[in-house]
Amino acid sequence: MIARAMGWLTDEKHSTYGLSVTRMILGFIVASQLIVNWPDRHYTWGDGSRWTDEVLSSRGWPSFLGMFTQLGGVAFDLAYLATIGFGVLMMLGLYTRASSFMTLLLWVSLYVSNPFVGSGGDAILRMVLLYMCLTDSGRHWSLDARRRSRREQVRLSTGSRAGVVPAWMSNTLHNLGIILIVHQVVMVYLGSSFWKVQSPVWKDGTAVYYPLQTDAYSPWHDVLQPLYANATLIAGATYAAVLVQMFFPVLLLYRPTRFLALIAVTGMHLGIGLLMGIMYFSLVMIAVDMILVSDGSWERAQAWLRARRRGVVADPPPTTTRDLRHISS
């Protein structure tokens, strides 16, 4: 078992397609949030967001992360634009590790300047950005992948040697990052379910009702009135959310239940984003959940789309040994 675990860790990189999807969505979230909040940037994170010295000293963050608190005027705007730029670079997959690290550094610095702005989705985003710095998140659907393919062609034609970093070391760092991200996802769902079962409104099956009929959470509460007026539907949605989150780690163990779990949590987050107006939190969770889809599934979906584009419906590629290992892991 130890040899199998070591092989899984060092032989090849796992969840490379899902991680690429995660990278693109998270880069989009960072860039689009800052672009949308451009008119309010100074009030939200700049000079207009300053608190008292007592509040500032209680944050407990290292001083080097407080860059935005020390900037003002044009310098603040330039740093703000740089954060948008690195978010776009990460989304496109150009110098992916460096752009991911800079996005993390600047995004955390923005948070330090005003920790009272943000949500649970922002906290998860920061954690996943940190772990992504260990991974090869630009392996697919990125500008880095295109440049890497060209370098590989040149290397094969000239007979030059591969990179200086051993493959096992790169694979191990990548897979450790994947393990940390998946652990973060599982802990979020488990912790959320344990908190829910202690709340009276989740135990009596009415929790979903309250956010759907308030202006603060639901922009469509008048349109949704037939839904939240149905007690059976509300109770079903409430208990389904608790059960899926509580048993999420167990459902990941087998391929059929894993697909069911991913469909359920993705539907739940789409519902939260569309019906309750918490779109960025939902996008962060959907992005991270994509890592749990195996590379084999992404490859079959990609082959099917290519065949559809050519107007030919091809048979999907067979399940690979790598896919079997991913499923059984």
CSV table of C-alpha atoms in Angstrom, one decimal:
chain,number,residue,atom,x,y,z
A,1,MET,CA,0.0,0.0,0.0
A,2,ILE,CA,2.9,2.3,0.8
A,3,ALA,CA,4.5,1.6,-2.6
A,4,ARG,CA,1.2,2.3,-4.3
A,5,ALA,CA,0.8,5.6,-2.4
A,6,MET,CA,4.3,6.6,-3.3
A,7,GLY,CA,3.7,5.8,-6.9
A,8,TRP,CA,0.5,7.8,-7.0
A,9,LEU,CA,2.4,10.7,-5.5
A,10,THR,CA,5.5,10.7,-7.7
A,11,ASP,CA,4.8,8.9,-11.0
A,12,GLU,CA,2.5,11.5,-12.7
A,13,LYS,CA,0.5,14.6,-12.1
A,14,HIS,CA,-3.2,14.1,-11.2
A,15,SER,CA,-6.3,16.3,-11.8
A,16,THR,CA,-4.5,18.4,-14.3
A,17,TYR,CA,-7.6,19.3,-16.4
A,18,GLY,CA,-9.8,20.0,-13.4
A,19,LEU,CA,-7.1,22.2,-11.9
A,20,SER,CA,-6.8,24.1,-15.2
A,21,VAL,CA,-10.5,24.8,-15.0
A,22,THR,CA,-10.1,26.0,-11.4
A,23,ARG,CA,-7.3,28.3,-12.4
A,24,MET,CA,-9.4,29.9,-15.2
A,25,ILE,CA,-12.4,30.5,-13.0
A,26,LEU,CA,-10.4,31.8,-10.0
A,27,GLY,CA,-8.5,34.2,-12.3
A,28,PHE,CA,-11.8,35.4,-13.7
A,29,ILE,CA,-13.2,35.9,-10.2
A,30,VAL,CA,-10.3,38.1,-9.1
A,31,ALA,CA,-10.2,40.2,-12.2
A,32,SER,CA,-13.9,40.7,-12.6
A,33,GLN,CA,-14.5,41.5,-8.9
A,34,LEU,CA,-11.9,44.3,-9.0
A,35,ILE,CA,-13.2,45.6,-12.3
A,36,VAL,CA,-16.8,45.7,-11.1
A,37,ASN,CA,-15.7,47.5,-7.9
A,38,TRP,CA,-13.4,50.0,-9.6
A,39,PRO,CA,-15.6,53.0,-8.9
A,40,ASP,CA,-15.7,52.1,-5.1
A,41,ARG,CA,-12.1,50.9,-4.8
A,42,HIS,CA,-10.8,53.8,-2.5
A,43,TYR,CA,-13.8,53.5,-0.2
A,44,THR,CA,-13.6,49.7,-0.1
A,45,TRP,CA,-9.9,49.1,0.2
A,46,GLY,CA,-8.2,52.5,-0.1
A,47,ASP,CA,-8.0,55.7,2.0
A,48,GLY,CA,-11.7,55.6,2.6
A,49,SER,CA,-11.6,52.2,4.3
A,50,ARG,CA,-9.2,53.2,7.1
A,51,TRP,CA,-10.1,52.1,10.6
A,52,THR,CA,-8.8,53.1,14.0
A,53,ASP,CA,-5.2,52.1,15.1
A,54,GLU,CA,-6.7,49.7,17.6
A,55,VAL,CA,-8.6,47.8,14.9
A,56,LEU,CA,-5.6,47.9,12.6
A,57,SER,CA,-3.2,46.4,15.2
A,58,SER,CA,-5.6,43.6,16.0
A,59,ARG,CA,-5.5,42.1,12.5
A,60,GLY,CA,-2.4,40.0,13.2
A,61,TRP,CA,-1.2,39.9,9.6
A,62,PRO,CA,2.5,40.3,8.7
A,63,SER,CA,3.4,43.9,7.8
A,64,PHE,CA,4.7,43.0,4.3
A,65,LEU,CA,1.1,42.0,3.3
A,66,GLY,CA,-0.2,45.4,4.1
A,67,MET,CA,1.0,47.0,0.9
A,68,PHE,CA,-2.4,48.5,0.0
A,69,THR,CA,-2.6,50.1,3.4
A,70,GLN,CA,0.6,52.1,2.7
A,71,LEU,CA,-0.5,53.3,-0.7
A,72,GLY,CA,-2.7,56.1,-1.8
A,73,GLY,CA,-3.8,58.0,-4.9
A,74,VAL,CA,-2.1,57.0,-8.2
A,75,ALA,CA,0.1,54.3,-6.5
A,76,PHE,CA,-2.9,52.6,-5.1
A,77,ASP,CA,-4.6,52.6,-8.5
A,78,LEU,CA,-1.5,51.1,-10.1
A,79,ALA,CA,-1.3,48.3,-7.6
A,80,TYR,CA,-5.0,47.8,-8.0
A,81,LEU,CA,-4.6,47.5,-11.8
A,82,ALA,CA,-1.6,45.2,-11.3
A,83,THR,CA,-3.9,42.9,-9.3
A,84,ILE,CA,-6.4,42.8,-12.2
A,85,GLY,CA,-3.6,42.2,-14.6
A,86,PHE,CA,-2.1,39.2,-12.7
A,87,GLY,CA,-5.6,37.8,-12.3
A,88,VAL,CA,-6.0,37.9,-16.1
A,89,LEU,CA,-2.6,36.4,-16.6
A,90,MET,CA,-3.5,33.6,-14.3
A,91,MET,CA,-6.8,33.0,-16.1
A,92,LEU,CA,-5.0,32.8,-19.5
A,93,GLY,CA,-2.2,30.7,-18.0
A,94,LEU,CA,0.7,32.9,-18.9
A,95,TYR,CA,3.7,32.4,-16.5
A,96,THR,CA,1.2,30.6,-14.4
A,97,ARG,CA,3.1,29.9,-11.2
A,98,ALA,CA,4.4,33.4,-11.0
A,99,SER,CA,1.1,35.0,-11.9
A,100,SER,CA,-0.7,32.8,-9.4
A,101,PHE,CA,1.8,33.8,-6.6
A,102,MET,CA,1.5,37.5,-7.5
A,103,THR,CA,-2.3,37.3,-7.6
A,104,LEU,CA,-2.3,35.6,-4.1
A,105,LEU,CA,0.1,38.2,-2.7
A,106,LEU,CA,-1.9,41.2,-4.0
A,107,TRP,CA,-5.3,39.7,-3.2
A,108,VAL,CA,-4.3,39.0,0.4
A,109,SER,CA,-2.9,42.5,0.7
A,110,LEU,CA,-6.3,43.9,-0.4
A,111,TYR,CA,-8.0,41.8,2.2
A,112,VAL,CA,-5.6,43.0,4.9
A,113,SER,CA,-6.4,46.6,4.0
A,114,ASN,CA,-10.1,45.9,4.9
A,115,PRO,CA,-10.8,42.5,6.4
A,116,PHE,CA,-14.5,43.5,7.0
A,117,VAL,CA,-15.1,43.2,3.2
A,118,GLY,CA,-15.4,39.7,1.9
A,119,SER,CA,-17.1,36.4,2.4
A,120,GLY,CA,-16.5,32.8,3.0
A,121,GLY,CA,-15.8,32.4,-0.7
A,122,ASP,CA,-12.9,34.9,-0.5
A,123,ALA,CA,-11.3,32.9,2.4
A,124,ILE,CA,-11.5,29.7,0.3
A,125,LEU,CA,-10.2,31.5,-2.7
A,126,ARG,CA,-7.1,32.7,-0.7
A,127,MET,CA,-6.4,29.2,0.6
A,128,VAL,CA,-6.7,27.6,-2.9
A,129,LEU,CA,-4.5,30.2,-4.5
A,130,LEU,CA,-1.8,29.4,-1.9
A,131,TYR,CA,-2.0,25.7,-2.7
A,132,MET,CA,-2.1,26.3,-6.4
A,133,CYS,CA,1.4,27.8,-6.2
A,134,LEU,CA,2.6,24.2,-5.7
A,135,THR,CA,0.8,22.8,-8.7
A,136,ASP,CA,1.1,22.8,-12.5
A,137,SER,CA,-2.2,24.6,-13.0
A,138,GLY,CA,-1.2,25.8,-16.5
A,139,ARG,CA,-0.7,22.3,-17.9
A,140,HIS,CA,-3.9,22.5,-20.2
A,141,TRP,CA,-5.9,25.3,-21.9
A,142,SER,CA,-3.2,27.9,-21.3
A,143,LEU,CA,-0.7,30.0,-23.1
A,144,ASP,CA,2.1,28.2,-21.1
A,145,ALA,CA,0.8,24.8,-22.5
A,146,ARG,CA,1.2,26.2,-26.0
A,147,ARG,CA,4.7,27.5,-25.3
A,148,ARG,CA,5.6,24.2,-23.6
A,149,SER,CA,4.5,22.2,-26.7
A,150,ARG,CA,6.7,24.4,-29.0
A,151,ARG,CA,9.7,23.9,-26.7
A,152,GLU,CA,9.1,20.2,-26.6
A,153,GLN,CA,9.1,20.1,-30.4
A,154,VAL,CA,12.4,22.0,-30.5
A,155,ARG,CA,13.9,19.8,-27.8
A,156,LEU,CA,13.0,16.6,-29.8
A,157,SER,CA,14.3,18.0,-33.0
A,158,THR,CA,17.7,19.2,-31.5
A,159,GLY,CA,18.1,16.3,-29.0
A,160,SER,CA,18.6,18.7,-26.1
A,161,ARG,CA,18.1,17.6,-22.5
A,162,ALA,CA,14.9,18.1,-20.5
A,163,GLY,CA,14.6,20.5,-17.6
A,164,VAL,CA,16.8,20.4,-14.5
A,165,VAL,CA,14.0,19.7,-12.0
A,166,PRO,CA,13.4,15.9,-11.7
A,167,ALA,CA,10.0,14.7,-12.8
A,168,TRP,CA,9.3,13.0,-9.4
A,169,MET,CA,9.9,16.2,-7.5
A,170,SER,CA,7.6,18.3,-9.8
A,171,ASN,CA,4.9,15.5,-9.6
A,172,THR,CA,5.1,15.3,-5.8
A,173,LEU,CA,4.7,19.1,-5.3
A,174,HIS,CA,1.8,19.1,-7.7
A,175,ASN,CA,0.0,16.2,-6.1
A,176,LEU,CA,0.6,17.5,-2.6
A,177,GLY,CA,-1.1,20.8,-3.7
A,178,ILE,CA,-4.0,18.7,-5.1
A,179,ILE,CA,-4.3,16.8,-1.8
A,180,LEU,CA,-4.3,20.1,0.2
A,181,ILE,CA,-7.0,21.6,-2.1
A,182,VAL,CA,-9.3,18.5,-1.9
A,183,HIS,CA,-8.8,18.4,1.9
A,184,GLN,CA,-9.9,22.1,2.1
A,185,VAL,CA,-13.0,21.3,0.1
A,186,VAL,CA,-13.9,18.3,2.2
A,187,MET,CA,-13.4,20.3,5.4
A,188,VAL,CA,-15.6,23.1,4.1
A,189,TYR,CA,-18.5,20.8,3.4
A,190,LEU,CA,-18.1,18.7,6.6
A,191,GLY,CA,-17.8,21.8,8.8
A,192,SER,CA,-20.8,23.4,7.1
A,193,SER,CA,-22.9,20.3,7.6
A,194,PHE,CA,-21.9,20.0,11.3
A,195,TRP,CA,-22.8,23.7,11.9
A,196,LYS,CA,-26.2,23.2,10.1
A,197,VAL,CA,-27.3,20.2,12.2
A,198,GLN,CA,-26.9,22.3,15.3
A,199,SER,CA,-29.2,25.1,14.0
A,200,PRO,CA,-33.0,24.8,14.7
A,201,VAL,CA,-34.0,26.2,11.2
A,202,TRP,CA,-31.9,23.5,9.5
A,203,LYS,CA,-33.2,20.7,11.8
A,204,ASP,CA,-36.9,21.7,11.2
A,205,GLY,CA,-36.3,22.0,7.4
A,206,THR,CA,-37.1,25.7,7.0
A,207,ALA,CA,-33.6,27.2,6.5
A,208,VAL,CA,-33.8,27.6,2.7
A,209,TYR,CA,-37.1,29.6,3.1
A,210,TYR,CA,-35.6,32.7,4.8
A,211,PRO,CA,-33.0,33.8,2.3
A,212,LEU,CA,-35.3,33.3,-0.6
A,213,GLN,CA,-37.9,35.7,0.6
A,214,THR,CA,-35.6,38.6,1.7
A,215,ASP,CA,-34.4,41.5,-0.3
A,216,ALA,CA,-30.9,41.2,1.2
A,217,TYR,CA,-30.2,37.7,-0.3
A,218,SER,CA,-32.7,37.1,-3.1
A,219,PRO,CA,-33.1,39.5,-6.0
A,220,TRP,CA,-35.9,37.4,-7.4
A,221,HIS,CA,-38.0,36.8,-4.2
A,222,ASP,CA,-41.3,38.0,-5.9
A,223,VAL,CA,-40.8,35.6,-8.9
A,224,LEU,CA,-39.8,32.8,-6.5
A,225,GLN,CA,-42.8,33.1,-4.3
A,226,PRO,CA,-44.4,29.8,-5.6
A,227,LEU,CA,-41.2,28.0,-4.8
A,228,TYR,CA,-40.6,29.2,-1.2
A,229,ALA,CA,-44.3,28.9,-0.5
A,230,ASN,CA,-44.1,25.2,-1.1
A,231,ALA,CA,-43.2,23.6,2.3
A,232,THR,CA,-42.3,20.2,0.8
A,233,LEU,CA,-39.9,21.8,-1.7
A,234,ILE,CA,-38.3,23.9,1.0
A,235,ALA,CA,-37.9,21.0,3.4
A,236,GLY,CA,-36.5,18.8,0.6
A,237,ALA,CA,-33.9,21.4,-0.4
A,238,THR,CA,-32.9,22.0,3.2
A,239,TYR,CA,-32.4,18.4,4.1
A,240,ALA,CA,-30.7,17.5,0.8
A,241,ALA,CA,-28.1,20.3,1.3
A,242,VAL,CA,-27.3,18.9,4.8
A,243,LEU,CA,-27.1,15.3,3.7
A,244,VAL,CA,-24.9,16.0,0.6
A,245,GLN,CA,-22.4,18.0,2.6
A,246,MET,CA,-22.3,15.6,5.5
A,247,PHE,CA,-21.7,12.5,3.3
A,248,PHE,CA,-19.6,14.3,0.6
A,249,PRO,CA,-16.3,12.5,1.6
A,250,VAL,CA,-18.0,9.1,1.5
A,251,LEU,CA,-19.6,9.8,-1.8
A,252,LEU,CA,-16.2,10.6,-3.3
A,253,LEU,CA,-14.9,7.1,-2.8
A,254,TYR,CA,-16.8,5.5,-5.8
A,255,ARG,CA,-17.2,6.7,-9.3
A,256,PRO,CA,-21.0,6.7,-9.6
A,257,THR,CA,-21.5,8.3,-6.2
A,258,ARG,CA,-18.8,10.8,-6.9
A,259,PHE,CA,-20.6,12.0,-10.0
A,260,LEU,CA,-23.9,12.2,-8.0
A,261,ALA,CA,-22.1,14.2,-5.3
A,262,LEU,CA,-20.5,16.6,-7.9
A,263,ILE,CA,-23.9,17.1,-9.7
A,264,ALA,CA,-25.6,17.7,-6.4
A,265,VAL,CA,-23.1,20.3,-5.0
A,266,THR,CA,-22.8,22.0,-8.4
A,267,GLY,CA,-26.6,22.3,-8.5
A,268,MET,CA,-26.7,23.5,-5.0
A,269,HIS,CA,-24.1,26.2,-5.7
A,270,LEU,CA,-25.8,27.3,-8.9
A,271,GLY,CA,-29.0,27.6,-6.9
A,272,ILE,CA,-27.2,29.7,-4.2
A,273,GLY,CA,-25.6,31.9,-6.9
A,274,LEU,CA,-28.7,32.4,-9.1
A,275,LEU,CA,-31.5,32.4,-6.6
A,276,MET,CA,-29.8,34.1,-3.6
A,277,GLY,CA,-27.5,36.4,-5.6
A,278,ILE,CA,-24.2,35.1,-4.0
A,279,MET,CA,-22.6,34.4,-7.3
A,280,TYR,CA,-18.9,34.8,-6.5
A,281,PHE,CA,-19.1,32.4,-3.5
A,282,SER,CA,-20.8,29.9,-5.7
A,283,LEU,CA,-18.3,30.3,-8.5
A,284,VAL,CA,-15.4,29.7,-6.1
A,285,MET,CA,-16.9,26.5,-4.8
A,286,ILE,CA,-17.8,25.2,-8.3
A,287,ALA,CA,-14.2,26.0,-9.5
A,288,VAL,CA,-12.7,24.0,-6.7
A,289,ASP,CA,-15.1,21.1,-7.1
A,290,MET,CA,-13.9,20.7,-10.7
A,291,ILE,CA,-10.6,19.3,-9.4
A,292,LEU,CA,-12.6,16.2,-8.3
A,293,VAL,CA,-13.4,15.3,-11.9
A,294,SER,CA,-10.8,12.8,-13.2
A,295,ASP,CA,-8.5,13.6,-16.1
A,296,GLY,CA,-10.1,10.7,-18.0
A,297,SER,CA,-13.5,12.2,-17.8
A,298,TRP,CA,-12.2,15.6,-19.0
A,299,GLU,CA,-10.4,13.9,-21.9
A,300,ARG,CA,-13.5,12.0,-23.0
A,301,ALA,CA,-15.6,15.2,-22.8
A,302,GLN,CA,-12.9,17.0,-24.9
A,303,ALA,CA,-12.8,14.2,-27.5
A,304,TRP,CA,-16.6,14.3,-27.7
A,305,LEU,CA,-16.7,18.1,-28.2
A,306,ARG,CA,-14.0,17.8,-31.0
A,307,ALA,CA,-16.0,15.2,-32.7
A,308,ARG,CA,-19.1,17.3,-32.5
A,309,ARG,CA,-17.3,20.3,-34.0
A,310,ARG,CA,-16.2,18.1,-36.9
A,311,GLY,CA,-19.8,16.8,-37.2
A,312,VAL,CA,-18.8,13.3,-36.4
A,313,VAL,CA,-19.9,11.5,-33.2
A,314,ALA,CA,-16.9,9.4,-32.3
A,315,ASP,CA,-16.7,6.7,-29.7
A,316,PRO,CA,-15.3,8.0,-26.5
A,317,PRO,CA,-11.7,6.9,-25.6
A,318,PRO,CA,-11.6,3.9,-23.3
A,319,THR,CA,-11.0,4.3,-19.7
A,320,THR,CA,-7.3,4.5,-19.0
A,321,THR,CA,-5.1,3.0,-16.3
A,322,ARG,CA,-4.6,6.5,-15.0
A,323,ASP,CA,-8.3,7.0,-14.8
A,324,LEU,CA,-8.8,3.8,-12.9
A,325,ARG,CA,-6.2,4.8,-10.4
A,326,HIS,CA,-7.9,8.2,-10.0
A,327,ILE,CA,-11.3,6.5,-9.5
A,328,SER,CA,-9.9,4.1,-6.9
A,329,SER,CA,-8.0,6.7,-5.1
